[in-house]
PDB file of C-alpha atoms in Angstrom:
ATOM      1  CA  MET A   1       0.314   0.165  -0.272  1.00 65.00           C
ATOM      2  CA  GLU A   2       1.137   2.882  -1.248  1.00 73.00           C
ATOM      3  CA  ASN A   3       1.856   5.596   1.883  1.00 89.00           C
ATOM      4  CA  LEU A   4       2.644   3.517   3.984  1.00 95.00           C
ATOM      5  CA  LEU A   5       4.647   3.400   7.491  1.00 95.00           C
ATOM      6  CA  ILE A   6       5.353   0.749  10.303  1.00 97.00           C
ATOM      7  CA  ARG A   7       6.781   2.716  13.326  1.00 96.00           C
ATOM      8  CA  PRO A   8       6.970   2.031  17.107  1.00 95.00           C
ATOM      9  CA  ALA A   9       3.942   3.446  18.984  1.00 94.00           C
ATOM     10  CA  VAL A  10       4.064   6.931  20.553  1.00 93.00           C
ATOM     11  CA  SER A  11       1.686   8.671  23.282  1.00 90.00           C
ATOM     12  CA  PRO A  12      -0.049  10.044  20.688  1.00 91.00           C
ATOM     13  CA  ASP A  13      -0.897   6.613  19.439  1.00 92.00           C
ATOM     14  CA  ILE A  14      -2.665   5.114  22.165  1.00 90.00           C
ATOM     15  CA  GLU A  15      -5.833   6.528  22.019  1.00 90.00           C
ATOM     16  CA  LEU A  16      -5.988   6.635  18.022  1.00 91.00           C
ATOM     17  CA  LEU A  17      -5.601   2.561  18.341  1.00 92.00           C
ATOM     18  CA  SER A  18      -7.885   1.580  21.058  1.00 89.00           C
ATOM     19  CA  ASN A  19     -10.776   2.979  19.141  1.00 90.00           C
ATOM     20  CA  ILE A  20      -9.639   1.286  16.219  1.00 92.00           C
ATOM     21  CA  ASP A  21     -12.502  -1.378  14.922  1.00 89.00           C
ATOM     22  CA  HIS A  22     -11.544  -3.964  16.544  1.00 91.00           C
ATOM     23  CA  CYS A  23     -14.479  -6.190  15.505  1.00 91.00           C
ATOM     24  CA  VAL A  24     -14.327  -9.079  12.736  1.00 92.00           C
ATOM     25  CA  LYS A  25     -17.072 -10.470  10.621  1.00 93.00           C
ATOM     26  CA  THR A  26     -17.063 -14.282   9.506  1.00 92.00           C
ATOM     27  CA  ASP A  27     -19.317 -16.859   8.446  1.00 93.00           C
ATOM     28  CA  ARG A  28     -17.131 -19.589   9.621  1.00 92.00           C
ATOM     29  CA  VAL A  29     -15.657 -20.959  12.874  1.00 89.00           C
ATOM     30  CA  TRP A  30     -13.067 -23.569  13.881  1.00 88.00           C
ATOM     31  CA  GLN A  31     -15.447 -25.873  16.202  1.00 87.00           C
ATOM     32  CA  ILE A  32     -13.108 -27.981  19.015  1.00 84.00           C
ATOM     33  CA  SER A  33     -14.762 -31.877  19.321  1.00 85.00           C
ATOM     34  CA  ASN A  34     -13.294 -33.746  22.525  1.00 82.00           C
ATOM     35  CA  GLN A  35     -13.904 -37.358  23.318  1.00 85.00           C
ATOM     36  CA  MET A  36     -12.178 -39.645  25.629  1.00 85.00           C
ATOM     37  CA  GLU A  37     -11.733 -43.575  24.790  1.00 86.00           C
ATOM     38  CA  ASP A  38     -10.283 -45.111  27.692  1.00 86.00           C
ATOM     39  CA  ASP A  39      -7.118 -42.801  28.713  1.00 86.00           C
ATOM     40  CA  ASN A  40      -6.904 -41.502  25.299  1.00 87.00           C
ATOM     41  CA  ARG A  41      -8.351 -38.412  24.480  1.00 83.00           C
ATOM     42  CA  THR A  42      -8.861 -37.157  21.363  1.00 85.00           C
ATOM     43  CA  VAL A  43      -8.940 -33.420  20.395  1.00 85.00           C
ATOM     44  CA  ASN A  44     -10.757 -32.322  16.613  1.00 86.00           C
ATOM     45  CA  PHE A  45     -11.013 -28.858  14.816  1.00 86.00           C
ATOM     46  CA  THR A  46     -14.215 -28.731  12.448  1.00 88.00           C
ATOM     47  CA  GLU A  47     -13.976 -25.626   9.780  1.00 89.00           C
ATOM     48  CA  SER A  48     -17.540 -24.714  10.340  1.00 90.00           C
ATOM     49  CA  HIS A  49     -19.747 -22.915   8.263  1.00 91.00           C
ATOM     50  CA  LEU A  50     -22.350 -20.318  10.625  1.00 91.00           C
ATOM     51  CA  PRO A  51     -26.210 -19.817   8.912  1.00 92.00           C
ATOM     52  CA  ARG A  52     -25.005 -16.766   8.908  1.00 94.00           C
ATOM     53  CA  GLU A  53     -22.048 -13.870   8.919  1.00 93.00           C
ATOM     54  CA  MET A  54     -21.534 -12.925  12.807  1.00 92.00           C
ATOM     55  CA  ARG A  55     -19.790 -10.116  13.781  1.00 93.00           C
ATOM     56  CA  LEU A  56     -16.634 -10.912  16.503  1.00 89.00           C
ATOM     57  CA  THR A  57     -16.215  -8.676  19.695  1.00 87.00           C
ATOM     58  CA  TYR A  58     -12.691  -7.998  20.207  1.00 84.00           C
ATOM     59  CA  PRO A  59     -11.641  -9.843  23.587  1.00 80.00           C
ATOM     60  CA  PHE A  60     -10.495  -7.145  25.731  1.00 80.00           C
ATOM     61  CA  SER A  61     -12.080  -3.828  25.871  1.00 82.00           C
ATOM     62  CA  PRO A  62     -10.671  -0.345  24.579  1.00 81.00           C
ATOM     63  CA  GLU A  63     -10.049   0.638  27.726  1.00 84.00           C
ATOM     64  CA  MET A  64      -8.340  -2.169  28.933  1.00 85.00           C
ATOM     65  CA  LEU A  65      -5.603  -2.506  25.764  1.00 86.00           C
ATOM     66  CA  PRO A  66      -3.747   0.896  26.810  1.00 86.00           C
ATOM     67  CA  GLU A  67      -3.015  -0.953  30.008  1.00 86.00           C
ATOM     68  CA  ARG A  68      -2.037  -4.163  28.565  1.00 85.00           C
ATOM     69  CA  TRP A  69       0.074  -2.162  26.147  1.00 87.00           C
ATOM     70  CA  LYS A  70       2.337  -1.168  29.078  1.00 86.00           C
ATOM     71  CA  ASN A  71       3.215  -4.595  29.765  1.00 86.00           C
ATOM     72  CA  TYR A  72       4.753  -6.199  26.350  1.00 90.00           C
ATOM     73  CA  SER A  73       7.735  -5.445  24.390  1.00 89.00           C
ATOM     74  CA  ALA A  74       6.338  -3.774  21.391  1.00 91.00           C
ATOM     75  CA  LEU A  75       3.887  -2.480  19.898  1.00 94.00           C
ATOM     76  CA  LEU A  76       3.941  -1.347  15.947  1.00 96.00           C
ATOM     77  CA  VAL A  77       2.119   0.837  14.654  1.00 97.00           C
ATOM     78  CA  ALA A  78       0.340   0.812  10.602  1.00 97.00           C
ATOM     79  CA  CYS A  79      -0.015   4.846   9.181  1.00 97.00           C
ATOM     80  CA  VAL A  80      -1.479   5.840   6.369  1.00 95.00           C
ATOM     81  CA  ASP A  81      -0.789   9.249   5.463  1.00 92.00           C
ATOM     82  CA  ASN A  82       0.959   9.287   8.763  1.00 91.00           C
ATOM     83  CA  ILE A  83      -2.482   7.955  10.438  1.00 93.00           C
ATOM     84  CA  PRO A  84      -2.158   5.000  12.689  1.00 96.00           C
ATOM     85  CA  VAL A  85      -4.610   2.594  10.717  1.00 96.00           C
ATOM     86  CA  GLY A  86      -3.385  -0.485  12.437  1.00 96.00           C
ATOM     87  CA  TYR A  87      -1.029  -2.071  14.938  1.00 95.00           C
ATOM     88  CA  ILE A  88       0.763  -5.136  16.157  1.00 96.00           C
ATOM     89  CA  SER A  89       1.512  -5.906  19.709  1.00 94.00           C
ATOM     90  CA  MET A  90       4.264  -8.343  21.398  1.00 94.00           C
ATOM     91  CA  ILE A  91       5.616  -9.799  24.406  1.00 92.00           C
ATOM     92  CA  SER A  92       9.396 -11.599  24.048  1.00 88.00           C
ATOM     93  CA  HIS A  93       9.911 -11.860  27.893  1.00 79.00           C
ATOM     94  CA  PHE A  94       7.954 -15.283  28.510  1.00 75.00           C
ATOM     95  CA  SER A  95      10.445 -17.329  27.035  1.00 79.00           C
ATOM     96  CA  PRO A  96      13.969 -16.028  25.439  1.00 79.00           C
ATOM     97  CA  ASN A  97      13.854 -17.407  22.064  1.00 90.00           C
ATOM     98  CA  LEU A  98       9.729 -16.211  20.786  1.00 93.00           C
ATOM     99  CA  VAL A  99       8.073 -13.216  20.212  1.00 94.00           C
ATOM    100  CA  TRP A 100       4.078 -13.174  21.053  1.00 94.00           C
ATOM    101  CA  ILE A 101       2.014 -11.804  19.333  1.00 95.00           C
ATOM    102  CA  LYS A 102      -0.599 -10.736  21.588  1.00 92.00           C
ATOM    103  CA  ASP A 103      -2.789  -7.929  19.189  1.00 93.00           C
ATOM    104  CA  LEU A 104      -2.961  -8.108  15.276  1.00 95.00           C
ATOM    105  CA  VAL A 105      -5.401  -4.967  14.229  1.00 95.00           C
ATOM    106  CA  VAL A 106      -6.427  -3.614  11.168  1.00 96.00           C
ATOM    107  CA  ASP A 107      -9.305  -0.804  10.936  1.00 95.00           C
ATOM    108  CA  GLU A 108     -11.986  -2.107   8.921  1.00 93.00           C
ATOM    109  CA  ILE A 109     -12.100  -0.210   6.030  1.00 93.00           C
ATOM    110  CA  TYR A 110      -8.352  -0.773   5.752  1.00 95.00           C
ATOM    111  CA  ARG A 111      -8.184  -4.104   5.873  1.00 94.00           C
ATOM    112  CA  ARG A 112      -7.382  -6.868   2.643  1.00 93.00           C
ATOM    113  CA  LYS A 113      -5.237  -4.457   1.596  1.00 94.00           C
ATOM    114  CA  GLY A 114      -1.534  -5.949   3.231  1.00 95.00           C
ATOM    115  CA  ILE A 115      -1.322  -3.755   5.843  1.00 97.00           C
ATOM    116  CA  ALA A 116      -1.646  -6.979   8.330  1.00 97.00           C
ATOM    117  CA  THR A 117       1.003  -8.910   6.584  1.00 97.00           C
ATOM    118  CA  SER A 118       3.236  -5.139   6.304  1.00 97.00           C
ATOM    119  CA  LEU A 119       3.071  -5.047  10.126  1.00 97.00           C
ATOM    120  CA  VAL A 120       4.061  -9.026  10.772  1.00 97.00           C
ATOM    121  CA  GLN A 121       7.137  -8.971   8.133  1.00 96.00           C
ATOM    122  CA  SER A 122       7.775  -5.470  10.689  1.00 96.00           C
ATOM    123  CA  LEU A 123       7.796  -8.157  13.367  1.00 94.00           C
ATOM    124  CA  VAL A 124       9.998 -10.216  11.838  1.00 94.00           C
ATOM    125  CA  GLU A 125      12.766  -7.924  11.277  1.00 94.00           C
ATOM    126  CA  TRP A 126      12.443  -6.723  14.937  1.00 93.00           C
ATOM    127  CA  LYS A 127      12.730 -10.414  16.314  1.00 93.00           C
ATOM    128  CA  ASN A 128      15.859 -10.526  13.709  1.00 93.00           C
ATOM    129  CA  ALA A 129      17.134  -7.585  14.926  1.00 93.00           C
ATOM    130  CA  ARG A 130      17.437  -9.427  18.709  1.00 91.00           C
ATOM    131  CA  GLY A 131      18.362 -12.685  17.958  1.00 92.00           C
ATOM    132  CA  ILE A 132      14.634 -14.091  18.398  1.00 93.00           C
ATOM    133  CA  SER A 133      13.737 -17.228  16.159  1.00 92.00           C
ATOM    134  CA  ARG A 134      10.336 -18.722  16.922  1.00 94.00           C
ATOM    135  CA  MET A 135       6.992 -16.544  17.224  1.00 96.00           C
ATOM    136  CA  MET A 136       3.669 -17.181  17.940  1.00 96.00           C
ATOM    137  CA  MET A 137      -0.043 -15.687  17.654  1.00 95.00           C
ATOM    138  CA  GLU A 138      -3.132 -16.110  19.578  1.00 92.00           C
ATOM    139  CA  MET A 139      -6.969 -16.026  18.019  1.00 92.00           C
ATOM    140  CA  SER A 140     -10.546 -17.008  19.346  1.00 90.00           C
ATOM    141  CA  SER A 141     -11.086 -20.232  17.381  1.00 90.00           C
ATOM    142  CA  LYS A 142     -14.300 -18.165  15.974  1.00 90.00           C
ATOM    143  CA  ASN A 143     -11.805 -15.678  14.397  1.00 93.00           C
ATOM    144  CA  TYR A 144     -11.666 -17.474  10.843  1.00 93.00           C
ATOM    145  CA  PRO A 145     -10.025 -14.257   9.162  1.00 94.00           C
ATOM    146  CA  ALA A 146      -7.082 -14.432  11.483  1.00 95.00           C
ATOM    147  CA  ILE A 147      -6.972 -18.496  11.150  1.00 95.00           C
ATOM    148  CA  CYS A 148      -6.932 -17.520   7.415  1.00 94.00           C
ATOM    149  CA  PHE A 149      -3.839 -14.660   7.753  1.00 96.00           C
ATOM    150  CA  ALA A 150      -2.160 -16.663  10.225  1.00 97.00           C
ATOM    151  CA  ARG A 151      -2.190 -20.028   7.543  1.00 96.00           C
ATOM    152  CA  LYS A 152      -1.511 -17.741   4.788  1.00 96.00           C
ATOM    153  CA  MET A 153       1.710 -16.511   6.360  1.00 96.00           C
ATOM    154  CA  GLY A 154       3.627 -19.813   7.344  1.00 96.00           C
ATOM    155  CA  PHE A 155       1.907 -19.875  10.721  1.00 97.00           C
ATOM    156  CA  GLU A 156       1.702 -24.096  12.100  1.00 96.00           C
ATOM    157  CA  PHE A 157      -1.380 -24.633  14.025  1.00 94.00           C
ATOM    158  CA  SER A 158       0.751 -25.695  17.432  1.00 94.00           C
ATOM    159  CA  GLY A 159      -1.766 -25.819  20.262  1.00 91.00           C
ATOM    160  CA  PHE A 160      -5.118 -24.165  22.073  1.00 92.00           C
ATOM    161  CA  ASN A 161      -6.781 -23.410  25.077  1.00 88.00           C
ATOM    162  CA  ASP A 162      -9.713 -23.620  26.777  1.00 85.00           C
ATOM    163  CA  TYR A 163     -11.681 -20.706  28.144  1.00 79.00           C
ATOM    164  CA  PHE A 164      -8.245 -18.537  27.696  1.00 82.00           C
ATOM    165  CA  PHE A 165     -10.323 -14.796  26.973  1.00 78.00           C
ATOM    166  CA  SER A 166     -12.476 -13.541  29.463  1.00 75.00           C
ATOM    167  CA  ASN A 167     -15.534 -14.112  27.487  1.00 78.00           C
ATOM    168  CA  HIS A 168     -14.669 -17.727  27.494  1.00 77.00           C
ATOM    169  CA  ASP A 169     -13.450 -18.255  23.933  1.00 83.00           C
ATOM    170  CA  ILE A 170     -11.138 -20.718  23.094  1.00 86.00           C
ATOM    171  CA  ALA A 171      -7.584 -19.759  22.004  1.00 90.00           C
ATOM    172  CA  LEU A 172      -6.091 -21.407  19.180  1.00 92.00           C
ATOM    173  CA  PHE A 173      -1.938 -20.782  19.091  1.00 94.00           C
ATOM    174  CA  PHE A 174      -0.415 -20.713  15.770  1.00 95.00           C
ATOM    175  CA  SER A 175       2.862 -20.757  15.562  1.00 95.00           C
ATOM    176  CA  LYS A 176       6.299 -19.988  12.601  1.00 94.00           C
TER     177      LYS A 176
END
């Protein structure tokens, strides 16, 4: 995208980033089935089509975001014509060789224009400069657009956690 700049966030960005539309529309989900037979547990995820499109709210309120970001390793902002339109936040202190993408958000009118890809590519440069070799990202099992994006970017499914988010959604983890 022309006029796209990726840079570290600065104080004036915080309110603008909090106000970006974090909702996602989807007509598919990854549905979990969990079976126990003897001492063997089988967990499967199946892509399921929904009867109609649903709008997912972000698992964190806009008011919570600035407080969360204070504890993160980095917050990179995507700007179009110097206006913040998306961001990626990450933590790198869980493991010395892993950066964990906590938020990857692009305002709805700027989606599907390569901004999220540019943010992830900037994160790759950030992690490489620090000698970090692995990346992980999390998303709700209902966030089918994020699942597709993670797979497109070369991330592989690496696990899940029931009731991970405050709204009790299942978190899916993808790593690369």
